[in-house]
Amino acid sequence: MQTVASAIVVIAAVGILLSISVHKVDEGYVAVYYRGGALLKSTVGAGFHLMIPILTSYRLVQTTLQTDEIKNVPCGTSGGVMIFFDRIEVVNMLSADAVHDIVRKYTADYDRTLIFNKIHHEMNQFCSSHSLQEVYIDLFAEIDDNLKSSLQQELDKMAPGLTVQAVRVTKPVIPETIRQNYEHMEAQKTKLMISTEKQKVVEKEAETERKRAVIEAEKLSLVAKIEYDRKIMEKESQKKMSQIDDFAHLAREKALADANYYRVEREAEAHKLLLTKEYLELKRVESIASNSKVYFGSNMPSMFLQTAPDSQQAAQQVAAHKKATDSSGQ
């Protein structure tokens, strides 16, 4: 019976020791081990692992993104006003390769030294060199980026492998009387902004109306110009048509004048060739022969008397012509 009881005790003790020695490391964490208070060199990742119970202990260190909240951070401005930042959030991540070195230097609670304390220090430095107006209003939007930049510069020197992803700073809590003054000032600014916006709306409406009037005037001017250009084109077309008609009439009259001139010129040339001395004499004699009047006596009109030798020849020609006429009539 004693042997069985001893075996049971041994088995129970072994079970207890195994349960103490076996431990689990979750994903996103790295386990560091201590033995007798000294940090061991080995680190392990996610999974089940064994360690010597009682003598060895472990701590889990997060290697994924984590957010550290620093609350109620006091801050004194350059003017001597004490304000408090209700909450400052620092999003950071520790590289798994840097876990052992950072834990060895700053313990597993490294964020207390490297982040919490540094935030208090940086905020005091910032507030002490700026007035309440700058901290609360003018430069408040820049605090996040400035704090992140200065904190990362310090971490690069003191703890390589620990990076700051973002910093979020809430609006500081200021004395009630000052807060009321700021609220009153903001109310006045709001009224001014509303008045300014109304003025802009009125100016915009006036500008819109002016542009509408300008556009309408430009449209009327354009229509008038188009109508004017149309009339000008009509007048120019009529002028060109009149010029064409005048040119055609001039050409036609010139052609008629040239033709008439040519006809008269040709007739003159023909008459010039026809009106010889003999032809004229013939015509005169024919005129005399056709005259039905007969003159008797010694005193004949001078127009019927020719002293020139040609008159006899002409008389002979007339007599011969008359004789020929008479014979043809028979």
Short mmCIF file of C-alpha atoms in Angstrom, two decimals:
data_model
loop_
_atom_site.label_atom_id
_atom_site.label_comp_id
_atom_site.label_asym_id
_atom_site.label_seq_id
_atom_site.Cartn_x
_atom_site.Cartn_y
_atom_site.Cartn_z
CA MET A 1 0.00 0.00 0.00
CA GLN A 2 2.82 2.41 0.83
CA THR A 3 4.45 1.65 -2.51
CA VAL A 4 1.27 2.48 -4.39
CA ALA A 5 0.81 5.67 -2.44
CA SER A 6 4.40 6.71 -3.11
CA ALA A 7 3.93 6.06 -6.84
CA ILE A 8 0.80 8.16 -6.86
CA VAL A 9 2.62 10.98 -5.08
CA VAL A 10 5.51 10.79 -7.54
CA ILE A 11 3.16 10.80 -10.54
CA ALA A 12 1.24 13.76 -9.11
CA ALA A 13 4.47 15.65 -8.48
CA VAL A 14 5.71 14.93 -12.01
CA GLY A 15 2.37 16.11 -13.39
CA ILE A 16 2.53 19.31 -11.41
CA LEU A 17 6.10 19.94 -12.51
CA LEU A 18 5.18 19.31 -16.17
CA SER A 19 2.23 21.65 -15.92
CA ILE A 20 4.51 24.31 -14.49
CA SER A 21 7.30 23.74 -17.03
CA VAL A 22 5.09 23.68 -20.13
CA HIS A 23 3.94 27.12 -21.25
CA LYS A 24 2.35 28.65 -24.35
CA VAL A 25 3.51 31.70 -26.31
CA ASP A 26 0.79 33.39 -28.42
CA GLU A 27 1.31 34.69 -31.94
CA GLY A 28 2.67 38.24 -31.94
CA TYR A 29 4.69 37.73 -28.75
CA VAL A 30 8.24 36.65 -27.89
CA ALA A 31 9.10 34.94 -24.60
CA VAL A 32 12.22 35.90 -22.65
CA TYR A 33 13.49 33.72 -19.78
CA TYR A 34 14.94 34.52 -16.37
CA ARG A 35 16.81 32.08 -14.13
CA GLY A 36 17.75 33.18 -10.69
CA GLY A 37 16.88 36.75 -11.70
CA ALA A 38 19.31 36.73 -14.63
CA LEU A 39 18.08 37.19 -18.20
CA LEU A 40 18.87 34.16 -20.34
CA LYS A 41 20.11 34.60 -23.89
CA SER A 42 17.43 32.43 -25.48
CA THR A 43 14.10 33.77 -26.74
CA VAL A 44 11.27 31.79 -28.32
CA GLY A 45 8.33 32.60 -30.57
CA ALA A 46 4.76 31.35 -30.71
CA GLY A 47 3.96 27.75 -29.64
CA PHE A 48 4.35 25.40 -26.63
CA HIS A 49 7.69 25.36 -24.85
CA LEU A 50 9.38 23.73 -21.82
CA MET A 51 11.39 25.33 -19.03
CA ILE A 52 12.86 24.24 -15.74
CA PRO A 53 10.12 24.83 -13.19
CA ILE A 54 10.70 26.93 -10.10
CA LEU A 55 14.20 27.93 -11.23
CA THR A 56 13.16 29.48 -14.55
CA SER A 57 10.45 32.08 -15.22
CA TYR A 58 9.41 33.86 -18.43
CA ARG A 59 7.85 37.12 -19.62
CA LEU A 60 5.93 37.75 -22.83
CA VAL A 61 6.94 40.76 -24.94
CA GLN A 62 4.54 41.99 -27.65
CA THR A 63 6.07 42.41 -31.14
CA THR A 64 2.96 43.64 -32.97
CA LEU A 65 1.43 47.12 -32.98
CA GLN A 66 0.46 48.25 -29.50
CA THR A 67 -0.92 51.51 -28.13
CA ASP A 68 0.45 52.99 -24.92
CA GLU A 69 -1.79 55.52 -23.19
CA ILE A 70 -0.22 58.20 -21.04
CA LYS A 71 -2.91 59.93 -18.99
CA ASN A 72 -3.10 63.23 -17.16
CA VAL A 73 0.19 64.72 -18.39
CA PRO A 74 0.90 68.06 -16.64
CA CYS A 75 2.39 70.87 -18.68
CA GLY A 76 3.43 74.41 -17.71
CA THR A 77 3.43 77.08 -20.43
CA SER A 78 5.99 79.86 -20.78
CA GLY A 79 3.45 82.26 -19.23
CA GLY A 80 3.17 80.14 -16.07
CA VAL A 81 -0.27 78.63 -16.76
CA MET A 82 -0.55 74.96 -15.74
CA ILE A 83 -2.53 72.79 -18.14
CA PHE A 84 -3.11 69.04 -18.35
CA PHE A 85 -3.28 66.72 -21.33
CA ASP A 86 -5.96 64.19 -20.46
CA ARG A 87 -4.60 61.44 -22.74
CA ILE A 88 -1.67 60.93 -25.10
CA GLU A 89 -1.63 57.77 -27.21
CA VAL A 90 1.59 56.38 -28.69
CA VAL A 91 1.27 53.63 -31.30
CA ASN A 92 4.54 51.68 -31.42
CA MET A 93 5.98 48.35 -32.47
CA LEU A 94 9.04 46.40 -31.26
CA SER A 95 11.04 44.30 -33.68
CA ALA A 96 11.42 40.62 -32.62
CA ASP A 97 15.17 40.79 -33.29
CA ALA A 98 15.56 43.68 -30.84
CA VAL A 99 13.53 42.12 -27.98
CA HIS A 100 16.43 40.57 -26.04
CA ASP A 101 18.67 43.65 -26.24
CA ILE A 102 15.91 46.11 -25.20
CA VAL A 103 14.68 43.84 -22.36
CA ARG A 104 18.25 43.46 -21.12
CA LYS A 105 18.71 47.26 -21.04
CA TYR A 106 15.25 48.44 -19.97
CA THR A 107 13.50 45.27 -18.62
CA ALA A 108 10.32 43.78 -20.03
CA ASP A 109 8.49 46.97 -19.04
CA TYR A 110 10.67 48.98 -21.44
CA ASP A 111 7.76 51.20 -22.51
CA ARG A 112 7.66 52.81 -19.06
CA THR A 113 11.18 54.10 -19.50
CA LEU A 114 11.33 54.66 -23.24
CA ILE A 115 7.82 55.95 -23.94
CA PHE A 116 5.93 57.06 -20.82
CA ASN A 117 8.82 58.96 -19.27
CA LYS A 118 9.95 60.41 -22.61
CA ILE A 119 6.44 61.68 -23.33
CA HIS A 120 6.36 63.58 -20.03
CA HIS A 121 9.79 65.04 -20.75
CA GLU A 122 9.03 66.09 -24.36
CA MET A 123 5.70 67.67 -23.41
CA ASN A 124 7.30 69.69 -20.63
CA GLN A 125 9.99 70.86 -23.05
CA PHE A 126 7.38 71.90 -25.59
CA CYS A 127 5.07 73.72 -23.19
CA SER A 128 7.83 75.58 -21.40
CA SER A 129 8.96 77.21 -24.66
CA HIS A 130 5.49 78.23 -25.91
CA SER A 131 2.65 80.38 -24.67
CA LEU A 132 -0.83 79.14 -23.82
CA GLN A 133 -2.19 80.61 -27.07
CA GLU A 134 0.38 78.64 -29.08
CA VAL A 135 -0.10 75.39 -27.17
CA TYR A 136 -3.88 75.55 -27.04
CA ILE A 137 -4.63 77.14 -30.46
CA ASP A 138 -1.86 78.06 -32.85
CA LEU A 139 0.53 75.10 -32.65
CA PHE A 140 -1.80 72.41 -31.34
CA ALA A 141 -2.17 70.78 -34.77
CA GLU A 142 1.63 70.35 -34.95
CA ILE A 143 2.10 68.70 -31.54
CA ASP A 144 1.41 65.17 -32.83
CA ASP A 145 4.02 65.28 -35.59
CA ASN A 146 6.61 67.13 -33.51
CA LEU A 147 6.22 64.72 -30.60
CA LYS A 148 6.45 61.69 -32.88
CA SER A 149 9.58 63.05 -34.58
CA SER A 150 11.45 63.92 -31.37
CA LEU A 151 10.44 60.64 -29.69
CA GLN A 152 11.66 58.57 -32.65
CA GLN A 153 14.98 60.40 -32.73
CA GLU A 154 15.58 59.49 -29.07
CA LEU A 155 14.52 55.86 -29.61
CA ASP A 156 16.87 55.48 -32.59
CA LYS A 157 19.73 56.31 -30.25
CA MET A 158 18.61 54.47 -27.13
CA ALA A 159 16.57 51.53 -28.42
CA PRO A 160 17.06 50.63 -32.10
CA GLY A 161 14.26 48.36 -33.25
CA LEU A 162 11.49 50.22 -31.42
CA THR A 163 9.54 52.41 -33.85
CA VAL A 164 6.78 54.93 -33.24
CA GLN A 165 3.98 54.67 -35.81
CA ALA A 166 1.75 57.53 -34.60
CA VAL A 167 1.10 59.92 -31.71
CA ARG A 168 -2.34 61.25 -30.80
CA VAL A 169 -2.67 64.13 -28.33
CA THR A 170 -6.03 65.22 -26.92
CA LYS A 171 -6.97 68.84 -26.33
CA PRO A 172 -5.43 70.06 -23.06
CA VAL A 173 -7.53 70.94 -20.05
CA ILE A 174 -7.04 74.63 -19.17
CA PRO A 175 -8.33 76.76 -16.24
CA GLU A 176 -12.08 77.41 -16.39
CA THR A 177 -11.84 81.21 -16.63
CA ILE A 178 -9.39 80.99 -19.52
CA ARG A 179 -11.53 78.35 -21.20
CA GLN A 180 -14.56 80.64 -21.02
CA ASN A 181 -12.56 83.44 -22.56
CA TYR A 182 -11.51 81.16 -25.39
CA GLU A 183 -15.08 80.02 -25.88
CA HIS A 184 -16.25 83.62 -26.02
CA MET A 185 -13.47 84.40 -28.48
CA GLU A 186 -14.46 81.42 -30.60
CA ALA A 187 -18.07 82.56 -30.53
CA GLN A 188 -17.01 85.99 -31.79
CA LYS A 189 -14.89 84.36 -34.47
CA THR A 190 -17.85 82.22 -35.47
CA LYS A 191 -20.06 85.30 -35.77
CA LEU A 192 -17.37 87.02 -37.80
CA MET A 193 -17.02 83.98 -40.04
CA ILE A 194 -20.80 83.85 -40.54
CA SER A 195 -20.87 87.55 -41.37
CA THR A 196 -17.94 87.12 -43.71
CA GLU A 197 -19.58 84.16 -45.41
CA LYS A 198 -22.81 86.13 -45.84
CA GLN A 199 -20.83 88.95 -47.35
CA LYS A 200 -19.14 86.50 -49.69
CA VAL A 201 -22.53 85.11 -50.68
CA VAL A 202 -23.84 88.62 -51.42
CA GLU A 203 -20.68 89.45 -53.35
CA LYS A 204 -20.94 86.16 -55.22
CA GLU A 205 -24.56 86.84 -56.12
CA ALA A 206 -23.65 90.34 -57.29
CA GLU A 207 -20.76 88.94 -59.26
CA THR A 208 -23.04 86.32 -60.77
CA GLU A 209 -25.59 88.99 -61.70
CA ARG A 210 -22.86 91.13 -63.21
CA LYS A 211 -21.54 88.21 -65.23
CA ARG A 212 -25.08 87.40 -66.35
CA ALA A 213 -25.56 91.00 -67.50
CA VAL A 214 -22.18 90.94 -69.26
CA ILE A 215 -23.06 87.67 -70.97
CA GLU A 216 -26.45 89.07 -72.05
CA ALA A 217 -24.81 92.24 -73.36
CA GLU A 218 -22.17 90.20 -75.17
CA LYS A 219 -24.91 88.04 -76.66
CA LEU A 220 -26.83 91.11 -77.90
CA SER A 221 -23.61 92.62 -79.20
CA LEU A 222 -22.76 89.39 -80.98
CA VAL A 223 -26.25 89.22 -82.53
CA ALA A 224 -25.97 92.85 -83.64
CA LYS A 225 -22.53 92.20 -85.09
CA ILE A 226 -23.81 89.16 -86.95
CA GLU A 227 -26.75 91.18 -88.31
CA TYR A 228 -24.39 94.00 -89.25
CA ASP A 229 -22.02 91.59 -90.98
CA ARG A 230 -24.96 90.04 -92.80
CA LYS A 231 -26.11 93.43 -94.09
CA ILE A 232 -22.56 94.33 -95.06
CA MET A 233 -22.27 91.05 -96.96
CA GLU A 234 -25.60 91.74 -98.70
CA LYS A 235 -24.46 95.23 -99.69
CA GLU A 236 -21.13 93.87 -100.90
CA SER A 237 -22.95 91.17 -102.88
CA GLN A 238 -25.27 93.77 -104.40
CA LYS A 239 -22.27 95.95 -105.16
CA LYS A 240 -20.47 93.08 -106.85
CA MET A 241 -23.60 92.17 -108.83
CA SER A 242 -24.02 95.81 -109.88
CA GLN A 243 -20.37 95.93 -110.87
CA ILE A 244 -20.82 92.76 -112.88
CA ASP A 245 -23.94 94.21 -114.59
CA ASP A 246 -22.14 97.49 -115.27
CA PHE A 247 -19.17 95.63 -116.65
CA ALA A 248 -21.42 93.51 -118.86
CA HIS A 249 -23.35 96.60 -120.05
CA LEU A 250 -20.12 98.45 -120.69
CA ALA A 251 -18.73 95.51 -122.58
CA ARG A 252 -21.95 95.22 -124.60
CA GLU A 253 -22.04 98.95 -125.40
CA LYS A 254 -18.38 98.89 -126.26
CA ALA A 255 -18.95 95.95 -128.55
CA LEU A 256 -21.89 97.78 -130.23
CA ALA A 257 -19.83 100.98 -130.54
CA ASP A 258 -16.93 99.01 -131.96
CA ALA A 259 -19.26 97.28 -134.40
CA ASN A 260 -20.90 100.57 -135.42
CA TYR A 261 -17.52 102.19 -135.74
CA TYR A 262 -16.34 99.31 -137.84
CA ARG A 263 -19.49 99.52 -140.02
CA VAL A 264 -19.18 103.28 -140.49
CA GLU A 265 -15.48 102.91 -141.10
CA ARG A 266 -16.10 100.24 -143.72
CA GLU A 267 -18.88 102.31 -145.32
CA ALA A 268 -16.60 105.33 -145.38
CA GLU A 269 -13.91 103.23 -147.02
CA ALA A 270 -16.47 101.92 -149.47
CA HIS A 271 -17.73 105.42 -150.26
CA LYS A 272 -14.18 106.62 -150.58
CA LEU A 273 -13.56 103.92 -153.14
CA LEU A 274 -16.91 104.52 -154.86
CA LEU A 275 -16.98 108.33 -155.07
CA THR A 276 -14.51 108.81 -157.86
CA LYS A 277 -14.62 111.77 -160.23
CA GLU A 278 -16.09 109.65 -162.97
CA TYR A 279 -18.78 108.19 -160.66
CA LEU A 280 -19.80 111.62 -159.47
CA GLU A 281 -19.95 112.88 -163.01
CA LEU A 282 -22.10 109.90 -163.92
CA LYS A 283 -24.51 110.60 -161.15
CA ARG A 284 -24.74 114.23 -162.17
CA VAL A 285 -25.49 113.34 -165.73
CA GLU A 286 -28.05 110.76 -164.66
CA SER A 287 -29.68 113.38 -162.52
CA ILE A 288 -29.82 115.74 -165.47
CA ALA A 289 -31.17 113.03 -167.75
CA SER A 290 -33.91 112.16 -165.34
CA ASN A 291 -35.02 115.76 -165.14
CA SER A 292 -38.28 116.23 -167.08
CA LYS A 293 -37.74 119.89 -167.66
CA VAL A 294 -36.49 121.03 -171.13
CA TYR A 295 -34.86 124.36 -171.53
CA PHE A 296 -34.86 126.25 -174.87
CA GLY A 297 -32.85 129.28 -175.81
CA SER A 298 -29.39 130.49 -175.88
CA ASN A 299 -29.17 131.20 -172.20
CA MET A 300 -28.95 127.80 -170.49
CA PRO A 301 -28.38 127.42 -166.80
CA SER A 302 -24.76 127.18 -165.98
CA MET A 303 -25.20 123.92 -164.18
CA PHE A 304 -25.89 122.19 -167.48
CA LEU A 305 -22.95 123.67 -169.29
CA GLN A 306 -19.50 122.18 -169.06
CA THR A 307 -16.56 123.88 -170.58
CA ALA A 308 -14.24 121.13 -169.64
CA PRO A 309 -13.46 118.38 -172.13
CA ASP A 310 -14.91 115.87 -169.72
CA SER A 311 -18.40 117.25 -170.17
CA GLN A 312 -18.52 116.14 -173.77
CA GLN A 313 -17.35 112.71 -172.80
CA ALA A 314 -19.92 112.61 -170.06
CA ALA A 315 -22.65 113.69 -172.47
CA GLN A 316 -21.62 110.97 -174.84
CA GLN A 317 -21.77 108.44 -172.02
CA VAL A 318 -25.24 109.63 -171.00
CA ALA A 319 -26.49 109.46 -174.60
CA ALA A 320 -25.11 105.97 -174.97
CA HIS A 321 -26.67 104.91 -171.70
CA LYS A 322 -30.04 106.34 -172.68
CA LYS A 323 -29.92 104.66 -176.06
CA ALA A 324 -29.17 101.37 -174.42
CA THR A 325 -32.07 101.89 -172.05
CA ASP A 326 -34.47 102.67 -174.86
CA SER A 327 -33.45 99.64 -176.90
CA SER A 328 -33.93 97.35 -173.98
CA GLY A 329 -37.37 98.80 -173.39
CA GLN A 330 -38.44 97.94 -176.93
#
